[in-house]
Coordinates of C-alpha atoms in Angstrom, one line a residue:
X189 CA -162.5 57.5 -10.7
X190 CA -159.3 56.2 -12.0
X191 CA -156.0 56.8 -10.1
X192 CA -152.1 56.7 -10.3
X193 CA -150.7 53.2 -10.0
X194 CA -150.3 55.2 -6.1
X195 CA -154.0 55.6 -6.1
X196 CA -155.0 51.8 -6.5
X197 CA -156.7 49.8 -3.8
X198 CA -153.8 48.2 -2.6
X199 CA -152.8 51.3 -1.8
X200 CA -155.9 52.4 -0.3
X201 CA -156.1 49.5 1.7
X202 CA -152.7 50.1 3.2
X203 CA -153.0 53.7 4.0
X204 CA -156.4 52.3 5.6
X205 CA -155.0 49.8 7.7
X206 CA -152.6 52.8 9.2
X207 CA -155.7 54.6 10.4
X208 CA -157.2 52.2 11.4
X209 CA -154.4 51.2 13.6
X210 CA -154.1 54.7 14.9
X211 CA -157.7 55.3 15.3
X212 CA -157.9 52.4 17.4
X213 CA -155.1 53.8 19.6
X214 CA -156.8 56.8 20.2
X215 CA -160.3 55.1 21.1
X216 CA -159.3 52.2 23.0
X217 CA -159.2 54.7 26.8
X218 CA -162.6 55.9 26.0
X219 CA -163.9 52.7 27.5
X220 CA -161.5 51.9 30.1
X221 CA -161.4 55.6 32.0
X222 CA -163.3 54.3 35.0
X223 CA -161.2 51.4 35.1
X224 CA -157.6 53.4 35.0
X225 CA -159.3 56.0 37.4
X226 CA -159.8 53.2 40.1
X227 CA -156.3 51.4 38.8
X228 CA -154.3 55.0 39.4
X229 CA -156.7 57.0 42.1
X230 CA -157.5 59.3 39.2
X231 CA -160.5 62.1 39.9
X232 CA -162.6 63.2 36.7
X233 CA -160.2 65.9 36.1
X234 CA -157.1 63.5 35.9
X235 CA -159.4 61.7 33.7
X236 CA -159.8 64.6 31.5
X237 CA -155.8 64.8 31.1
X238 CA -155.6 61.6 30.5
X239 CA -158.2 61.2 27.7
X240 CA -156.5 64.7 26.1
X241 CA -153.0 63.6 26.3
X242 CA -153.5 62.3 23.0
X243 CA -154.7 65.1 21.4
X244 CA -151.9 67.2 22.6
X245 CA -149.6 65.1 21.0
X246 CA -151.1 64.8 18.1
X247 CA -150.6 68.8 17.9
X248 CA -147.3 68.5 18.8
X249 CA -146.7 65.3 15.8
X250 CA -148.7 66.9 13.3
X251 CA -146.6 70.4 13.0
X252 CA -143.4 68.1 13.5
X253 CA -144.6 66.1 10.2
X254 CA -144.6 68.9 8.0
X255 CA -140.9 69.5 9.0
X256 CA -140.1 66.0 8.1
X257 CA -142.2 65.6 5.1
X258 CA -139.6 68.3 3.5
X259 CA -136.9 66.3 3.8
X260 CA -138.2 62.1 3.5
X261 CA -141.0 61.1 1.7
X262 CA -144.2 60.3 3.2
X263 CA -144.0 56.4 3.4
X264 CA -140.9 56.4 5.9
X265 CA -142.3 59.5 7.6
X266 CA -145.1 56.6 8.2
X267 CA -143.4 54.1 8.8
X268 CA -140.7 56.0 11.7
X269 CA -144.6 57.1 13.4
X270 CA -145.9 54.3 13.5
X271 CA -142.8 52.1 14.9
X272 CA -142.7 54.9 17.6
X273 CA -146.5 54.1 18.1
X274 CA -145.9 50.2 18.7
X275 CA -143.3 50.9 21.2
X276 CA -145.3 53.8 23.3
X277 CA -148.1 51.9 22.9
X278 CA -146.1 48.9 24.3
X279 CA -144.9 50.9 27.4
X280 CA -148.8 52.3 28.3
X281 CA -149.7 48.2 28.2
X282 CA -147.3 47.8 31.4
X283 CA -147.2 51.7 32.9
X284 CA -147.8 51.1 36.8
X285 CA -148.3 54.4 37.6
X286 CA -150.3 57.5 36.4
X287 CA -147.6 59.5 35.6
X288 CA -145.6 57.0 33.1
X289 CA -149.4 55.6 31.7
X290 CA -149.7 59.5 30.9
X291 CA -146.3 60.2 29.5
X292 CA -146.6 57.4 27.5
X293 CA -149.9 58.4 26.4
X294 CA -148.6 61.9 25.3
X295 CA -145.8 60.0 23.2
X296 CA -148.6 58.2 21.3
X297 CA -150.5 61.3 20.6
X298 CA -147.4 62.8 19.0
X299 CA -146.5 59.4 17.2
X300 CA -150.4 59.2 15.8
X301 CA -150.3 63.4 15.1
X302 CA -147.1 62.2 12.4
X303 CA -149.1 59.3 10.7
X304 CA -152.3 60.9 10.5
X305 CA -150.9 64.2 8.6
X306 CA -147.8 61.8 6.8
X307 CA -150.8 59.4 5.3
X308 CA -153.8 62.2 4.8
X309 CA -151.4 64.2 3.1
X310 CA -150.4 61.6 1.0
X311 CA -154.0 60.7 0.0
X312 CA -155.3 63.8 -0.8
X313 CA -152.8 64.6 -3.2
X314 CA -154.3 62.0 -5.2
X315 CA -158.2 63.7 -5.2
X316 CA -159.5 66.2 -7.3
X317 CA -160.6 69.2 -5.1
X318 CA -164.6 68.7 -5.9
X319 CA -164.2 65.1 -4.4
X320 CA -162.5 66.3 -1.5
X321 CA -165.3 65.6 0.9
X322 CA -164.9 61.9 -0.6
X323 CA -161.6 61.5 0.4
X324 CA -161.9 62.7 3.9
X325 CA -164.6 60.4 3.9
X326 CA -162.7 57.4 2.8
X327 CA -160.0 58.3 5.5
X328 CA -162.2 58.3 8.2
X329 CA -163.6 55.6 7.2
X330 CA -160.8 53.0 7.9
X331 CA -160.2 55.5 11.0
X332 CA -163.6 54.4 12.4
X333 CA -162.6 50.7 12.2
X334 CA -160.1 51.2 14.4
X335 CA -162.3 53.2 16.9
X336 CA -164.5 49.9 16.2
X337 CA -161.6 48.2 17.7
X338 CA -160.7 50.9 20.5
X339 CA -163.6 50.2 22.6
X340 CA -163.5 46.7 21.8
X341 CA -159.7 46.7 22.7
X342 CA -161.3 48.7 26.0
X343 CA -164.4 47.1 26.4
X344 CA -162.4 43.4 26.9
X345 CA -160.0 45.1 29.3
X346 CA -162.6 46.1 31.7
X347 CA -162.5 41.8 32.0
X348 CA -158.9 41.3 31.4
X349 CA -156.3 44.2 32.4
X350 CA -154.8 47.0 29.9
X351 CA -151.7 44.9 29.3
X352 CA -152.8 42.1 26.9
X353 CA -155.0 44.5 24.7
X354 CA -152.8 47.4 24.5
X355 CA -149.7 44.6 23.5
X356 CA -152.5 43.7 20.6
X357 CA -152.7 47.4 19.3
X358 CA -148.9 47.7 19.4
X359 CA -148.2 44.4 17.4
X360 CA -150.8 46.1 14.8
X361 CA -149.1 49.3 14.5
X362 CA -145.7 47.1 14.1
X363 CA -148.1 45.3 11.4
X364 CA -149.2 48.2 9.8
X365 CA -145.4 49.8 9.7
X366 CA -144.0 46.7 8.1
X367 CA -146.9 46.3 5.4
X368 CA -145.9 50.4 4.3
X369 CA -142.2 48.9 3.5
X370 CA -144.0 47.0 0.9
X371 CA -145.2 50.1 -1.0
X372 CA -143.0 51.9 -3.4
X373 CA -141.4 55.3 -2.2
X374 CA -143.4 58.2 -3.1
X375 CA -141.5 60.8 -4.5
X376 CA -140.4 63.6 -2.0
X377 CA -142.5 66.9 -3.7
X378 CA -142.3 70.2 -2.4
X379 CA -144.9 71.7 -0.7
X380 CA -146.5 73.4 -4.0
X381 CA -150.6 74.2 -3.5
X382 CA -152.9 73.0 -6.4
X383 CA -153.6 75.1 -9.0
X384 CA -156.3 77.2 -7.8
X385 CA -156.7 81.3 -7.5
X386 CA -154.7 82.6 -4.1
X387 CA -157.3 84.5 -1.5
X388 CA -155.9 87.7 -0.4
X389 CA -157.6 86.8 3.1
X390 CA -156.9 84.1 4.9
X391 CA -159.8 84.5 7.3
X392 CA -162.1 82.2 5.7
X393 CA -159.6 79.0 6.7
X394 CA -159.3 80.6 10.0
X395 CA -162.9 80.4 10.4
X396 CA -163.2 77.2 9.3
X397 CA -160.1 76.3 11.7
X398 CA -162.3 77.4 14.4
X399 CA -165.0 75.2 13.5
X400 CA -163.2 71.7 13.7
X401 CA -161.6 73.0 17.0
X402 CA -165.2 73.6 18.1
X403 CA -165.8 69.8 16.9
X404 CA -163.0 68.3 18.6
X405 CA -163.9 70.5 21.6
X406 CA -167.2 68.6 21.6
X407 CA -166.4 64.7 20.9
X408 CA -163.8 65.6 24.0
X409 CA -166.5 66.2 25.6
X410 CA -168.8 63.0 24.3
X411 CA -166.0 60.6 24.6
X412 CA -165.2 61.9 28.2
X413 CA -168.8 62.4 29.5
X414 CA -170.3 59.4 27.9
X415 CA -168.6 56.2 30.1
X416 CA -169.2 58.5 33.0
X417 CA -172.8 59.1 32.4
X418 CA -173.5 55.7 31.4
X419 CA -171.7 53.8 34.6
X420 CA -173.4 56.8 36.6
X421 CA -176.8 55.7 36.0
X422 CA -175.7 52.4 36.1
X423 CA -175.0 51.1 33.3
X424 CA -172.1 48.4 33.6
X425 CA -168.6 49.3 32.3
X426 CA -168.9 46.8 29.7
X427 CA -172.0 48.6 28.4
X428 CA -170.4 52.0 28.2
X429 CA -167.8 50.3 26.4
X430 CA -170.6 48.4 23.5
X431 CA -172.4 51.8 23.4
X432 CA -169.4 52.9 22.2
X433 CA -168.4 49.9 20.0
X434 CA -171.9 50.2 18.1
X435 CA -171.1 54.2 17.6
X436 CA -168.0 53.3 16.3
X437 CA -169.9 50.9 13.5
X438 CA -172.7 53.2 12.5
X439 CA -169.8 56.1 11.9
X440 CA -167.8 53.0 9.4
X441 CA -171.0 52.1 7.7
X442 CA -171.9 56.4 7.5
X443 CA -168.8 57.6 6.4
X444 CA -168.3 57.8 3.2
X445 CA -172.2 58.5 2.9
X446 CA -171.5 61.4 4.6
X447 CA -168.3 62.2 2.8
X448 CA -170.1 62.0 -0.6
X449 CA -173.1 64.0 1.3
X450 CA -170.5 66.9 1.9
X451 CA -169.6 67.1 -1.7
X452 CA -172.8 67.8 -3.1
X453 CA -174.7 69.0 -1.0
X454 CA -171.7 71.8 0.2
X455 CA -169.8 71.9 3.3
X456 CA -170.9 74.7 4.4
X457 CA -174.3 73.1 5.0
X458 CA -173.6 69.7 5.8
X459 CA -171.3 71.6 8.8
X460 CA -174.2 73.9 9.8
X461 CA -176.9 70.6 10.1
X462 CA -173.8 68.8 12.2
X463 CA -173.6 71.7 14.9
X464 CA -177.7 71.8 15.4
X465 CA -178.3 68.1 15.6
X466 CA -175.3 68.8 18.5
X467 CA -176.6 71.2 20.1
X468 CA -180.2 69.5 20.3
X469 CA -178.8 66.4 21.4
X470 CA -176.4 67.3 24.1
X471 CA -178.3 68.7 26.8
X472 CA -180.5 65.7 27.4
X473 CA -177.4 63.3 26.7
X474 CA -175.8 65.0 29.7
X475 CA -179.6 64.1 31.4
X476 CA -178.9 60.8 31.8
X477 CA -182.5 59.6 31.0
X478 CA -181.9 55.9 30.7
X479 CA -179.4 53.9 29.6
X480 CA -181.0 53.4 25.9
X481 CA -182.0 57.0 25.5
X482 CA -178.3 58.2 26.8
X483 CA -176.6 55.3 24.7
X484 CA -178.9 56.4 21.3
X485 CA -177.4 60.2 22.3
X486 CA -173.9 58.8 22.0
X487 CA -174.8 57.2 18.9
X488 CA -176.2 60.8 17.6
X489 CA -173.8 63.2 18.6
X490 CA -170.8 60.8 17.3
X491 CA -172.4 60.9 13.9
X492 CA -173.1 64.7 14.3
X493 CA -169.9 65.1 14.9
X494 CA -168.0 63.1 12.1
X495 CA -170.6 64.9 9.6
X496 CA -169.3 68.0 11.3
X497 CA -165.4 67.6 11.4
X498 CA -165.2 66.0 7.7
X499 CA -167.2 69.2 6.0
X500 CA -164.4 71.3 7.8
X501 CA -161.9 69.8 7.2
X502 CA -163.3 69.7 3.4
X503 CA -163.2 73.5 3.6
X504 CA -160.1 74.5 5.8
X505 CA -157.9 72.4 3.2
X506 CA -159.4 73.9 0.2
X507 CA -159.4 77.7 1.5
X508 CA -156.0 77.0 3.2
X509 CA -155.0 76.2 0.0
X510 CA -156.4 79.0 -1.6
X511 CA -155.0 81.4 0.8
X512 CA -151.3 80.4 -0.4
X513 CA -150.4 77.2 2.4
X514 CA -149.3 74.0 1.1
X515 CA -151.2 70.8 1.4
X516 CA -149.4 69.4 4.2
X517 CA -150.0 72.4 6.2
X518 CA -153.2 72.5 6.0
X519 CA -153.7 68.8 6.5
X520 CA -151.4 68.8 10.0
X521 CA -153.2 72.3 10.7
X522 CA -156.7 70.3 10.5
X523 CA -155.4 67.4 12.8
X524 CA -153.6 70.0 15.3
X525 CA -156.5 72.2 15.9
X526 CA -159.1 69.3 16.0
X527 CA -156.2 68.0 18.7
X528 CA -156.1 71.3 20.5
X529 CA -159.9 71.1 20.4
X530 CA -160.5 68.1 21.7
X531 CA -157.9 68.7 24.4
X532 CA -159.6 71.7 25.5
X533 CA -163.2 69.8 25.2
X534 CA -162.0 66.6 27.9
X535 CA -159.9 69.2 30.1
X536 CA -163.2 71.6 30.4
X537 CA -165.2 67.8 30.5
X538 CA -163.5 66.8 33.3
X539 CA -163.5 69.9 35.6
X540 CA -167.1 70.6 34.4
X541 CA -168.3 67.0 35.5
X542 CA -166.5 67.4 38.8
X543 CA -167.8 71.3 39.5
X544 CA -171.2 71.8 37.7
X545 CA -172.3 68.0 37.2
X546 CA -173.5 66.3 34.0
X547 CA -176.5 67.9 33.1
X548 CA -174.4 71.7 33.3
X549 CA -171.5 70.5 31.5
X550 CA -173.2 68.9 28.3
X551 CA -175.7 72.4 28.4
X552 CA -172.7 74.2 28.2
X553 CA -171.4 72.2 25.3
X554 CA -175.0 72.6 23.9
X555 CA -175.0 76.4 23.8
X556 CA -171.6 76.4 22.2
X557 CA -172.8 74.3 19.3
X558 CA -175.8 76.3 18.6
X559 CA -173.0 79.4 18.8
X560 CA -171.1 77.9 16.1
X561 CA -174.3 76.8 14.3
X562 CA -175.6 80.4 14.0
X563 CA -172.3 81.6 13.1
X564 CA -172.1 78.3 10.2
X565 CA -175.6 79.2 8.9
X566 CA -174.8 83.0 8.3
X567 CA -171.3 82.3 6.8
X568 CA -173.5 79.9 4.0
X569 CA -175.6 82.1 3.2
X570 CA -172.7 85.0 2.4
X571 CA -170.8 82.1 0.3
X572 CA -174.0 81.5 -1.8
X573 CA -174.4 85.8 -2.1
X574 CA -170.9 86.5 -2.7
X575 CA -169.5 83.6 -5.0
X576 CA -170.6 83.7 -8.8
X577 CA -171.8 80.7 -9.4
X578 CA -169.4 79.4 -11.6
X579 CA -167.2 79.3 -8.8
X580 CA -169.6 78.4 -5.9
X581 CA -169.2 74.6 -6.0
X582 CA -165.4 75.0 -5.4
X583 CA -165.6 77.4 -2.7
X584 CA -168.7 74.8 -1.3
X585 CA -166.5 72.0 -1.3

């Protein structure tokens, strides 16, 4: 598909590097929970906060991007997040305390919210609606590399200390910041949709809203549940952390199958077989039937669940942008209610491993993903009743 001179793989490469950088921020706890809960004292529900911080700054940094992205252009609205990513990323290396590791945790949340919807926003721009799925694909793609480097990050400072890994993630987002100066400015637009027919209801992104909170709800919930199950059967640290580390690879090497998956074989679909390979999957995860069997479930559901969030994200753009909101808005609305999602999911994950135990908790999440399934699988079959099917692929995708 041929692009603007903005669309070539230099470019592509850049704005991959950024999420990568910030995806490996995000992942790199995931791995190192137990060893920050004995480090700061912390019980499974301090855990829980401290695994959703993130994701409540993202909310937070996402809704403050579109403010911004009125006013500067989307490379320096990079740039500015990601500097503020090195430093609070900096500041967590060396926090001695749980209350300044978590504060500065929050900040990188709302630093990684800002270049997430600054660069996303940026990229989409430059795909043709049918390809969407594509492009979300190719996003999370280079976002998955850097959750390949989270729990490797994690994973080597079970051995070494946060201090020395976490300085390595801040020099990359300093990296990543200094290689956007070298890209031209994009021009600042206004928030204009593409030029496709306005809904009268705006239900349909709601809906679809709704299902990427339930998704981030759930990989709160796997990234949470999963060290603790692991090391809870025992399973060394370091082995929660390469379970992790190999979930992360299968999602690079999947991703833009799955994006391309989205696109033609509709969204609506692809987000309905997500939710039931979920809601299969979870209740014996949360078993803890071996370390193989419970490390192949983490493997599963992560999949599952980037299959999942990338066909509703596909949809919530497009019928956000048919229901009248601009492009940025709907690309910060996707990161902020996957954010509050996956807030809720590790808050609930934390007080649910420490009330009801493993096996209740992932159940629970189990029964909600066969909710949402049900309620997926009835919403495709009114899209392929109501939509002539001239117009069906659009509304699909």
């Amino acid at each position: 598909m041929a692009l603007p001179p903005e669309g070539s793989k230099g470019f592509l490469v850049i704005l991959g590097f950024a999420f990568a950088v910030e995806g490996a921020l995000y992942s790199a706890v995931t791995p190192i929970l137990p060893l920050l809960s004995r480090q700061f004292d912390m019980s499974d529900t301090q855990a829980g906060i401290m695994l959703s911080s993130y994701s409540a700054g993202l909310i937070a940094g996402s809704l403050l991007c579109v403010l911004v992205l009125r006013r500067i252009n989307a490379r320096n609205a990079a740039i500015s997040a990601l500097t503020l990513l090195a430093l609070s990323s900096l500041a967590f290396a060396w926090a001695g305390s749980y209350d300044t590791a978590l504060t500065t945790r929050l900040v990188q949340g709302i630093a990684g919210g800002a270049t997430w919807t600054a660069c996303i926003s940026w990229l989409l721009r430059l795909w043709p609606n049918e390809k969407r799925g594509e492009a979300l694909g190719l996003a999370m793609g280079p976002a998955v590399v850097g959750t390949v480097a989270g729990p490797a990050i994690g994973t080597v400072a079970v051995e070494s200390g946060v201090g020395i890994p976490y300085t390595v993630v801040a020099v990359l987002c300093g990296g990543a910041a200094a290689w956007l100066l070298r890209m031209p400015r994009p021009s600042i637009k206004t928030d204009a949709t593409r030029a496709v027919t306005a809904a009268k209801s705006k239900a349909p992104a709601m809906f679809w809203a709704l299902v990427a909170t339930v998704s981030g709800a759930l990989i709160g919930l796997v990234n949470l549940a999963g060290p603790m199950i692991l090391v809870g059967i025992g399973a060394a640290e370091r082995t929660a952390g390469i379970v992790f580390v190999i979930a992360a690879i299968a999602t690079v090497i999947a991703s833009r199958f799955l994006g391309r998956m989205v696109d033609r074989k509709g969204a609506a679909r692809t987000a309905a077989f997500g939710l039931l390979v979920m809601s299969v999957a979870l209740p014996p995860f949360g078993a803890g039937s071996g370390i193989y069997v419970t490390g192949a479930l983490v493997v599963v559901l992560i999949l599952a669940n980037n299959l999942c969030y990338i066909s509703a994200g596909t949809l919530l753009t497009h019928e956000g942008e048919r229901a009248g909101w601009s492009l940025s808005f709907v690309t910060a609305l996707t990161a902020t209610v996957w954010g509050i999602g996956e807030t809720a999911g590790a808050l609930l994950a934390g007080i649910g491993l420490d009330r009801l135990g493993a096996l209740r908790t992932t159940a629970g999440g189990g029964v909600i993903a066969a909710s949402i399934f049900a309620a997926v699988t009835v919403a495709a079959v009114l899209i392929g009743r109501t939509v002539q099917p001239s117009q069906k692929s659009s509304i699909d995708h």
